[in-house]
mmCIF file of C-alpha atoms and ligand atoms in Angstrom:
data_model
loop_
_atom_site.group_PDB
_atom_site.id
_atom_site.type_symbol
_atom_site.label_atom_id
_atom_site.label_comp_id
_atom_site.label_asym_id
_atom_site.label_seq_id
_atom_site.Cartn_x
_atom_site.Cartn_y
_atom_site.Cartn_z
ATOM 1 C CA MET A 1 -15.667 266.756 314.484
ATOM 2 C CA ASN A 2 -12.931 264.655 315.966
ATOM 3 C CA ASN A 3 -10.178 267.116 316.823
ATOM 4 C CA LYS A 4 -7.592 264.371 316.370
ATOM 5 C CA PHE A 5 -7.266 265.549 312.800
ATOM 6 C CA LYS A 6 -6.383 269.074 313.731
ATOM 7 C CA SER A 7 -9.302 270.437 311.851
ATOM 8 C CA ILE A 8 -9.174 274.220 311.922
ATOM 9 C CA PRO A 9 -11.820 276.358 310.203
ATOM 10 C CA VAL A 10 -10.356 278.709 307.596
ATOM 11 C CA LYS A 11 -12.392 281.555 306.122
ATOM 12 C CA SER A 12 -12.087 281.587 302.343
ATOM 13 C CA SER A 13 -11.674 285.373 302.587
ATOM 14 C CA GLU A 14 -8.461 284.758 304.520
ATOM 15 C CA ILE A 15 -6.854 282.785 301.716
ATOM 16 C CA THR A 16 -4.562 284.759 299.438
ATOM 17 C CA PRO A 17 -5.050 283.762 295.796
ATOM 18 C CA TYR A 18 -2.104 281.592 294.778
ATOM 19 C CA SER A 19 -1.330 283.714 291.716
ATOM 20 C CA GLN A 20 -1.270 286.831 293.921
ATOM 21 C CA TYR A 21 0.999 285.037 296.369
ATOM 22 C CA LEU A 22 3.367 284.011 293.585
ATOM 23 C CA SER A 23 3.460 287.406 291.948
ATOM 24 C CA ARG A 24 4.112 289.085 295.304
ATOM 25 C CA ARG A 25 6.935 286.624 295.904
ATOM 26 C CA ASP A 26 8.395 287.394 292.478
ATOM 27 C CA PHE A 27 8.146 291.083 293.243
ATOM 28 C CA LEU A 28 9.890 290.721 296.580
ATOM 29 C CA LYS A 29 12.505 288.459 295.056
ATOM 30 C CA ALA A 30 13.164 291.018 292.356
ATOM 31 C CA ALA A 31 13.458 293.616 295.089
ATOM 32 C CA GLY A 32 16.112 291.437 296.713
ATOM 33 C CA ILE A 33 13.953 290.215 299.561
ATOM 34 C CA VAL A 34 13.797 286.482 300.119
ATOM 35 C CA THR A 35 10.304 285.708 301.235
ATOM 36 C CA GLY A 36 8.114 282.972 302.513
ATOM 37 C CA SER A 37 5.650 282.635 305.293
ATOM 38 C CA ALA A 38 5.339 286.317 306.064
ATOM 39 C CA LEU A 39 2.935 286.693 303.188
ATOM 40 C CA LEU A 40 0.863 283.934 304.644
ATOM 41 C CA ALA A 41 0.958 284.734 308.287
ATOM 42 C CA ALA A 42 -2.360 286.469 308.048
ATOM 43 C CA CYS A 43 -4.025 283.803 306.000
ATOM 44 C CA ALA A 44 -3.141 280.442 307.441
ATOM 45 C CA PRO A 45 -3.501 279.486 311.066
ATOM 46 C CA GLY A 46 -0.425 277.608 312.168
ATOM 47 C CA VAL A 47 1.787 278.875 309.402
ATOM 48 C CA THR A 48 4.902 280.274 311.035
ATOM 49 C CA GLU A 49 4.561 283.936 311.735
ATOM 50 C CA SER A 50 7.921 285.376 310.824
ATOM 51 C CA GLY A 51 8.170 288.724 309.140
ATOM 52 C CA VAL A 52 9.713 289.674 305.818
ATOM 53 C CA PRO A 53 12.666 289.355 305.464
ATOM 54 C CA GLU A 54 13.200 287.249 308.605
ATOM 55 C CA ASP A 55 12.071 284.098 306.847
ATOM 56 C CA GLU A 56 15.000 282.777 304.888
ATOM 57 C CA SER A 57 13.052 280.081 303.067
ATOM 58 C CA PRO A 58 13.564 280.490 299.343
ATOM 59 C CA VAL A 59 10.776 278.078 298.534
ATOM 60 C CA GLY A 60 7.579 279.272 300.085
ATOM 61 C CA PRO A 61 5.778 279.165 303.378
ATOM 62 C CA THR A 62 6.990 277.232 306.369
ATOM 63 C CA SER A 63 5.007 275.516 309.081
ATOM 64 C CA ASN A 64 5.732 273.882 312.405
ATOM 65 C CA GLN A 65 2.507 271.873 312.418
ATOM 66 C CA THR A 66 2.421 268.108 312.987
ATOM 67 C CA ASP A 67 -0.032 265.288 312.415
ATOM 68 C CA GLU A 68 -1.762 263.676 315.393
ATOM 69 C CA PHE A 69 1.249 261.357 315.864
ATOM 70 C CA GLY A 70 3.545 264.358 316.249
ATOM 71 C CA ASP A 71 5.203 263.936 312.847
ATOM 72 C CA PRO A 72 5.960 267.247 311.123
ATOM 73 C CA VAL A 73 4.217 268.329 307.946
ATOM 74 C CA ASN A 74 6.371 268.094 304.848
ATOM 75 C CA SER A 75 7.891 271.245 303.438
ATOM 76 C CA PHE A 76 5.897 273.288 300.929
ATOM 77 C CA ASN A 77 8.714 272.658 298.488
ATOM 78 C CA ASP A 78 8.466 268.852 298.812
ATOM 79 C CA ILE A 79 4.683 268.877 298.563
ATOM 80 C CA THR A 80 4.627 271.023 295.423
ATOM 81 C CA ASN A 81 7.672 269.669 293.572
ATOM 82 C CA TYR A 82 7.402 265.893 293.946
ATOM 83 C CA ASN A 83 4.101 264.990 292.344
ATOM 84 C CA ASN A 84 2.272 262.245 290.567
ATOM 85 C CA TYR A 85 0.148 263.917 287.908
ATOM 86 C CA TYR A 86 0.348 261.869 284.721
ATOM 87 C CA GLU A 87 -1.648 264.416 282.736
ATOM 88 C CA PHE A 88 1.500 266.561 282.824
ATOM 89 C CA SER A 89 4.343 264.079 283.177
ATOM 90 C CA THR A 90 5.328 260.720 284.596
ATOM 91 C CA ASN A 91 8.390 262.463 286.027
ATOM 92 C CA LYS A 92 7.521 263.747 289.494
ATOM 93 C CA GLU A 93 9.954 266.655 289.359
ATOM 94 C CA ALA A 94 8.662 267.797 285.953
ATOM 95 C CA VAL A 95 5.033 268.251 287.027
ATOM 96 C CA ALA A 96 5.559 271.627 288.723
ATOM 97 C CA PRO A 97 7.166 273.404 285.746
ATOM 98 C CA LEU A 98 4.838 271.763 283.220
ATOM 99 C CA SER A 99 1.658 272.655 285.129
ATOM 100 C CA LYS A 100 2.712 276.218 285.898
ATOM 101 C CA ASP A 101 0.412 277.850 283.340
ATOM 102 C CA PHE A 102 -2.503 275.432 283.563
ATOM 103 C CA THR A 103 -5.839 277.299 283.388
ATOM 104 C CA THR A 104 -7.828 276.852 286.589
ATOM 105 C CA SER A 105 -10.293 279.683 286.127
ATOM 106 C CA PRO A 106 -13.103 279.612 285.129
ATOM 107 C CA TRP A 107 -13.798 276.199 286.691
ATOM 108 C CA THR A 108 -16.993 274.309 287.343
ATOM 109 C CA VAL A 109 -17.805 270.995 288.981
ATOM 110 C CA GLU A 110 -20.899 269.188 287.717
ATOM 111 C CA VAL A 111 -22.634 266.923 290.246
ATOM 112 C CA TYR A 112 -25.225 264.670 288.628
ATOM 113 C CA GLY A 113 -26.615 261.153 288.203
ATOM 114 C CA MET A 114 -28.643 259.557 290.980
ATOM 115 C CA VAL A 115 -29.365 262.751 292.916
ATOM 116 C CA ASN A 116 -32.519 264.759 293.568
ATOM 117 C CA ASN A 117 -30.813 268.132 293.046
ATOM 118 C CA PRO A 118 -28.206 267.945 290.279
ATOM 119 C CA LYS A 119 -26.060 271.049 290.346
ATOM 120 C CA THR A 120 -23.115 272.641 288.552
ATOM 121 C CA TYR A 121 -20.969 274.588 290.978
ATOM 122 C CA ALA A 122 -18.602 277.400 290.069
ATOM 123 C CA ILE A 123 -15.423 277.033 292.098
ATOM 124 C CA GLU A 124 -16.083 280.445 293.712
ATOM 125 C CA ASP A 125 -19.423 279.171 295.043
ATOM 126 C CA ILE A 126 -17.778 276.055 296.439
ATOM 127 C CA LEU A 127 -15.268 278.208 298.324
ATOM 128 C CA LYS A 128 -18.008 280.499 299.584
ATOM 129 C CA ASN A 129 -20.731 278.006 300.437
ATOM 130 C CA PHE A 130 -18.749 275.273 302.170
ATOM 131 C CA THR A 131 -16.773 276.196 305.274
ATOM 132 C CA GLN A 132 -13.132 275.553 304.490
ATOM 133 C CA GLU A 133 -11.107 273.921 307.233
ATOM 134 C CA GLU A 134 -7.557 272.702 307.581
ATOM 135 C CA ARG A 135 -6.914 268.955 307.800
ATOM 136 C CA ILE A 136 -3.444 267.584 308.391
ATOM 137 C CA TYR A 137 -3.352 264.169 306.729
ATOM 138 C CA ARG A 138 -0.779 261.571 305.823
ATOM 139 C CA LEU A 139 -0.634 260.777 302.087
ATOM 140 C CA ARG A 140 0.690 257.289 301.316
ATOM 141 C CA CYS A 141 1.499 256.552 297.678
ATOM 142 C CA VAL A 142 1.340 252.961 296.448
ATOM 143 C CA GLU A 143 4.966 253.519 295.344
ATOM 144 C CA ALA A 144 5.776 253.408 299.089
ATOM 145 C CA TRP A 145 6.633 257.020 299.771
ATOM 146 C CA SER A 146 4.591 259.271 302.014
ATOM 147 C CA MET A 147 4.140 262.868 303.143
ATOM 148 C CA VAL A 148 2.194 264.797 305.775
ATOM 149 C CA ILE A 149 0.167 267.560 304.131
ATOM 150 C CA PRO A 150 -1.823 270.419 305.671
ATOM 151 C CA TRP A 151 -4.808 270.534 303.291
ATOM 152 C CA THR A 152 -7.566 273.111 303.225
ATOM 153 C CA GLY A 153 -10.960 271.784 302.186
ATOM 154 C CA PHE A 154 -14.334 270.518 303.337
ATOM 155 C CA PRO A 155 -16.044 267.169 303.785
ATOM 156 C CA LEU A 156 -17.317 265.700 300.513
ATOM 157 C CA ALA A 157 -20.379 264.698 302.577
ATOM 158 C CA SER A 158 -21.468 268.366 302.844
ATOM 159 C CA LEU A 159 -21.633 268.674 299.072
ATOM 160 C CA LEU A 160 -23.340 265.300 298.633
ATOM 161 C CA LYS A 161 -25.986 266.224 301.210
ATOM 162 C CA GLU A 162 -26.791 269.311 299.171
ATOM 163 C CA VAL A 163 -27.429 267.347 295.962
ATOM 164 C CA GLU A 164 -29.261 264.552 297.855
ATOM 165 C CA PRO A 165 -28.249 261.142 296.521
ATOM 166 C CA THR A 166 -31.317 259.017 295.749
ATOM 167 C CA SER A 167 -31.878 255.742 297.610
ATOM 168 C CA THR A 168 -30.568 253.844 294.568
ATOM 169 C CA ALA A 169 -27.145 255.558 294.541
ATOM 170 C CA GLN A 170 -24.341 253.307 295.786
ATOM 171 C CA TYR A 171 -21.127 254.757 294.372
ATOM 172 C CA VAL A 172 -19.557 258.089 293.537
ATOM 173 C CA ARG A 173 -17.528 258.510 290.351
ATOM 174 C CA PHE A 174 -15.039 261.350 289.906
ATOM 175 C CA GLU A 175 -13.526 262.656 286.700
ATOM 176 C CA THR A 176 -10.530 264.921 286.051
ATOM 177 C CA VAL A 177 -10.717 267.631 283.392
ATOM 178 C CA TYR A 178 -9.862 266.465 279.852
ATOM 179 C CA ARG A 179 -7.795 269.149 278.167
ATOM 180 C CA PRO A 180 -5.052 267.532 276.054
ATOM 181 C CA GLU A 181 -3.973 270.854 274.582
ATOM 182 C CA GLU A 182 -2.871 271.961 278.048
ATOM 183 C CA MET A 183 -2.094 268.556 279.542
ATOM 184 C CA LYS A 184 0.362 266.911 277.180
ATOM 185 C CA GLY A 185 0.311 263.634 279.086
ATOM 186 C CA GLN A 186 -3.278 263.153 277.949
ATOM 187 C CA GLY A 187 -1.816 262.532 274.511
ATOM 188 C CA SER A 188 -0.348 259.282 275.796
ATOM 189 C CA PRO A 189 -2.179 256.255 274.379
ATOM 190 C CA PHE A 190 -1.171 254.121 277.357
ATOM 191 C CA TYR A 191 -3.850 255.528 279.657
ATOM 192 C CA PRO A 192 -7.642 255.731 279.312
ATOM 193 C CA TRP A 193 -8.134 259.479 279.744
ATOM 194 C CA PRO A 194 -9.686 261.306 281.462
ATOM 195 C CA TYR A 195 -8.458 260.080 284.877
ATOM 196 C CA GLN A 196 -11.368 258.572 286.783
ATOM 197 C CA GLU A 197 -11.799 257.348 290.318
ATOM 198 C CA GLY A 198 -14.568 256.054 292.507
ATOM 199 C CA LEU A 199 -15.683 255.459 296.070
ATOM 200 C CA ARG A 200 -18.490 253.523 297.667
ATOM 201 C CA LEU A 201 -21.134 255.968 298.918
ATOM 202 C CA ASP A 202 -20.399 255.272 302.600
ATOM 203 C CA GLU A 203 -16.676 255.909 301.965
ATOM 204 C CA ALA A 204 -17.551 259.152 300.220
ATOM 205 C CA MET A 205 -19.727 260.193 303.191
ATOM 206 C CA ASN A 206 -17.033 259.368 305.774
ATOM 207 C CA ASP A 207 -15.925 262.505 307.582
ATOM 208 C CA LEU A 208 -12.265 261.921 306.664
ATOM 209 C CA THR A 209 -13.031 262.235 302.936
ATOM 210 C CA ILE A 210 -12.544 265.807 301.785
ATOM 211 C CA LEU A 211 -12.574 267.887 298.661
ATOM 212 C CA ALA A 212 -9.386 269.886 299.044
ATOM 213 C CA THR A 213 -9.100 273.401 297.657
ATOM 214 C CA GLY A 214 -5.720 274.353 299.064
ATOM 215 C CA LEU A 215 -2.692 273.494 301.162
ATOM 216 C CA TYR A 216 -0.408 275.432 303.512
ATOM 217 C CA GLY A 217 -3.227 277.979 303.723
ATOM 218 C CA LEU A 218 -2.913 278.785 300.013
ATOM 219 C CA PRO A 219 -5.244 277.936 297.153
ATOM 220 C CA MET A 220 -4.383 274.559 295.669
ATOM 221 C CA PRO A 221 -1.080 274.747 293.752
ATOM 222 C CA ASN A 222 -1.345 273.470 290.173
ATOM 223 C CA PRO A 223 0.900 270.392 290.666
ATOM 224 C CA ASN A 224 -1.364 269.204 293.495
ATOM 225 C CA GLY A 225 -4.594 269.304 291.487
ATOM 226 C CA ALA A 226 -5.842 272.895 291.362
ATOM 227 C CA PRO A 227 -8.412 274.107 291.854
ATOM 228 C CA ILE A 228 -10.116 271.162 293.584
ATOM 229 C CA ARG A 229 -9.188 267.538 294.249
ATOM 230 C CA LEU A 230 -10.258 264.611 296.372
ATOM 231 C CA VAL A 231 -8.301 263.487 299.456
ATOM 232 C CA VAL A 232 -9.040 260.041 300.922
ATOM 233 C CA PRO A 233 -6.249 259.589 303.472
ATOM 234 C CA TRP A 234 -6.723 255.897 304.336
ATOM 235 C CA LYS A 235 -6.347 254.805 300.703
ATOM 236 C CA TYR A 236 -3.315 254.772 298.423
ATOM 237 C CA GLY A 237 -2.689 258.199 296.896
ATOM 238 C CA PHE A 238 -3.958 257.338 293.418
ATOM 239 C CA LYS A 239 -7.538 257.302 294.761
ATOM 240 C CA SER A 240 -7.166 261.022 295.568
ATOM 241 C CA ILE A 241 -8.023 262.303 292.092
ATOM 242 C CA LYS A 242 -6.945 265.795 291.056
ATOM 243 C CA SER A 243 -8.582 268.681 289.162
ATOM 244 C CA ILE A 244 -12.138 267.359 289.349
ATOM 245 C CA VAL A 245 -14.828 268.559 286.929
ATOM 246 C CA LYS A 246 -17.441 265.811 287.319
ATOM 247 C CA ILE A 247 -18.935 263.948 290.263
ATOM 248 C CA GLU A 248 -21.532 261.315 289.379
ATOM 249 C CA LEU A 249 -23.728 259.319 291.742
ATOM 250 C CA THR A 250 -24.395 255.869 290.348
ATOM 251 C CA ASP A 251 -25.483 252.329 291.230
ATOM 252 C CA GLU A 252 -22.603 250.789 289.272
ATOM 253 C CA ARG A 253 -19.075 250.431 290.577
ATOM 254 C CA PRO A 254 -17.104 253.009 288.582
ATOM 255 C CA GLN A 255 -14.240 252.105 286.296
ATOM 256 C CA THR A 256 -11.031 253.718 287.494
ATOM 257 C CA LEU A 257 -7.984 254.618 285.412
ATOM 258 C CA TRP A 258 -5.559 252.502 287.420
ATOM 259 C CA ASN A 259 -7.862 249.512 287.747
ATOM 260 C CA THR A 260 -8.357 249.555 283.963
ATOM 261 C CA VAL A 261 -4.605 249.727 283.319
ATOM 262 C CA GLY A 262 -3.629 247.097 285.920
ATOM 263 C CA PRO A 263 -6.606 245.158 287.288
ATOM 264 C CA THR A 264 -4.396 242.764 289.238
ATOM 265 C CA GLU A 265 -2.269 245.566 290.668
ATOM 266 C CA TYR A 266 -4.699 248.345 291.564
ATOM 267 C CA GLY A 267 -7.935 247.324 293.241
ATOM 268 C CA PHE A 268 -11.055 249.434 293.498
ATOM 269 C CA TYR A 269 -10.712 249.746 297.281
ATOM 270 C CA SER A 270 -6.952 250.208 297.560
ATOM 271 C CA ASN A 271 -7.003 250.775 301.298
ATOM 272 C CA VAL A 272 -3.498 251.181 302.690
ATOM 273 C CA ASN A 273 -2.637 247.683 303.920
ATOM 274 C CA PRO A 274 0.909 246.766 305.010
ATOM 275 C CA ASP A 275 -0.018 243.061 305.001
ATOM 276 C CA ARG A 276 -1.005 242.877 301.369
ATOM 277 C CA PRO A 277 2.000 243.349 299.083
ATOM 278 C CA HIS A 278 1.506 244.918 295.683
ATOM 279 C CA PRO A 279 2.402 242.200 293.119
ATOM 280 C CA ARG A 280 5.665 243.986 292.361
ATOM 281 C CA TRP A 281 6.671 245.458 295.705
ATOM 282 C CA SER A 282 6.037 245.198 299.446
ATOM 283 C CA GLN A 283 3.750 247.647 301.210
ATOM 284 C CA ALA A 284 5.081 246.876 304.705
ATOM 285 C CA THR A 285 7.209 250.011 304.997
ATOM 286 C CA GLU A 286 7.420 253.451 303.447
ATOM 287 C CA ARG A 287 9.830 256.328 303.017
ATOM 288 C CA ARG A 288 8.558 259.609 304.418
ATOM 289 C CA ILE A 289 9.837 262.243 302.000
ATOM 290 C CA GLY A 290 12.587 264.146 303.783
ATOM 291 C CA GLU A 291 13.636 261.188 305.967
ATOM 292 C CA PHE A 292 16.404 258.675 305.346
ATOM 293 C CA SER A 293 15.223 255.497 307.037
ATOM 294 C CA ARG A 294 12.005 253.690 306.253
ATOM 295 C CA ARG A 295 9.132 253.499 308.693
ATOM 296 C CA PRO A 296 6.463 250.812 309.100
ATOM 297 C CA THR A 297 3.260 251.417 307.149
ATOM 298 C CA LEU A 298 0.134 251.502 309.303
ATOM 299 C CA MET A 299 -3.113 249.700 308.487
ATOM 300 C CA PHE A 300 -5.488 252.181 306.832
ATOM 301 C CA ASN A 301 -2.563 254.621 306.949
ATOM 302 C CA GLY A 302 -3.197 255.100 310.683
ATOM 303 C CA TYR A 303 -6.932 255.883 310.359
ATOM 304 C CA SER A 304 -8.348 252.476 311.433
ATOM 305 C CA GLU A 305 -10.438 253.942 314.226
ATOM 306 C CA GLN A 306 -12.382 256.052 311.747
ATOM 307 C CA VAL A 307 -12.709 253.653 308.825
ATOM 308 C CA ALA A 308 -12.171 249.971 309.756
ATOM 309 C CA HIS A 309 -15.889 249.511 310.533
ATOM 310 C CA MET A 310 -16.750 250.066 306.874
ATOM 311 C CA TYR A 311 -14.849 246.907 305.901
ATOM 312 C CA ALA A 312 -15.793 244.644 308.827
ATOM 313 C CA ASP A 313 -17.456 242.074 306.523
ATOM 314 C CA MET A 314 -14.776 242.063 303.854
ATOM 315 C CA ASP A 315 -11.637 240.026 303.328
ATOM 316 C CA LEU A 316 -9.305 242.892 302.460
ATOM 317 C CA ASN A 317 -6.834 240.539 300.819
ATOM 318 C CA LEU A 318 -9.515 239.523 298.373
ATOM 319 C CA TYR A 319 -11.243 242.851 297.911
ATOM 320 C CA TYR A 320 -8.066 244.863 297.554
HETATM 321 N N1 MTE B 1 -5.026 262.591 289.815
HETATM 322 C C1 MTE B 1 -4.878 262.771 288.495
HETATM 323 N N2 MTE B 1 -5.857 263.381 287.798
HETATM 324 N N3 MTE B 1 -3.774 262.335 287.831
HETATM 325 C C2 MTE B 1 -2.758 261.667 288.473
HETATM 326 O O1 MTE B 1 -1.777 261.267 287.822
HETATM 327 N N4 MTE B 1 -1.936 260.774 290.602
HETATM 328 C C3 MTE B 1 -2.374 260.174 291.869
HETATM 329 C C4 MTE B 1 -3.202 261.139 292.707
HETATM 330 N N5 MTE B 1 -4.181 261.828 291.878
HETATM 331 C C5 MTE B 1 -2.886 261.443 289.883
HETATM 332 C C6 MTE B 1 -4.046 261.967 290.527
HETATM 333 C C7 MTE B 1 -1.274 259.644 292.664
HETATM 334 S S1 MTE B 1 -0.532 258.211 292.091
HETATM 335 C C8 MTE B 1 -0.877 260.211 293.850
HETATM 336 S S2 MTE B 1 0.274 259.462 294.860
HETATM 337 C C9 MTE B 1 -1.429 261.512 294.283
HETATM 338 O O2 MTE B 1 -2.325 262.078 293.325
HETATM 339 C C10 MTE B 1 -0.289 262.481 294.501
HETATM 340 O O3 MTE B 1 -0.765 263.706 295.007
HETATM 341 P P1 MTE B 1 0.266 264.895 295.232
HETATM 342 O O4 MTE B 1 1.018 265.121 293.974
HETATM 343 O O5 MTE B 1 -0.580 266.080 295.642
HETATM 344 O O6 MTE B 1 1.184 264.460 296.356
#
């Protein structure tokens, strides 16, 4: 493992269930104690270790971690209250309240298609069987904003190795849960629900590609795709599909929600590329949430060393 990515193993037993964390916060708030990281100090390496009630943060845990460029992680509040999750709302600030009561347990992920060992995993088994580690990654949205997020998760490759893709498998297709009664956005006729995404098999096997089960040392908050979502840090954020229930190995390039809606705007690859403008806006710079001035966008979102070799034969302006 390349320690550039600040990969820190995290035992799943050390992670406080999110609901427990929230209810303890509510309790302490009701008791007049403003809380934050103290509840997490024992569960997340790197999360600031200040005691109750020293931490004055009204909005959750704090962290002084940085990415490998020395840029600080975004606040827990920013990460969990400014979200793209169209199943709940197209308004980023509305996702958190609307997803508050979303049911994430029981949860299973079915892995099937061109594999020797198809398997349906309960989320508990995923947490137990795959060593969870922390990965601090930049997330760059195609809308030209970005964040640095301390995810908890594990390489997708570990799960794929367990199900053994056959020699004919070339792509991996991912599907979000379809539950319109709980996700009102899925009533919108403008999108082909459920949300789908896809990767080439070598992209899926790349060590940077993770299935994330948490952030800030906590189980995945609902607005960020609880209980399990994909994170592909060198691609625009829409490739990182949330709340996954199906993973299919196939020899056909998967249809994706955004490519279906806007084939000329959202390519299958969608690697972060400052030199290729989106038809409606430039991708040369971005606004890091929490900062005022814009910063230049980096090719492959700064991960060229790890991923550029996969595209050596491709014209990335053509295969966007
Ligand atoms: N996954 C699903 N199922 N639905 C969505 O609307 N939005 C995508 C991606 N995954 C989306 C999704 C987009 S556009 C972005 S930028 C990221 O999630 C945002 O992730 P975040 O809210 O955790 O920052």
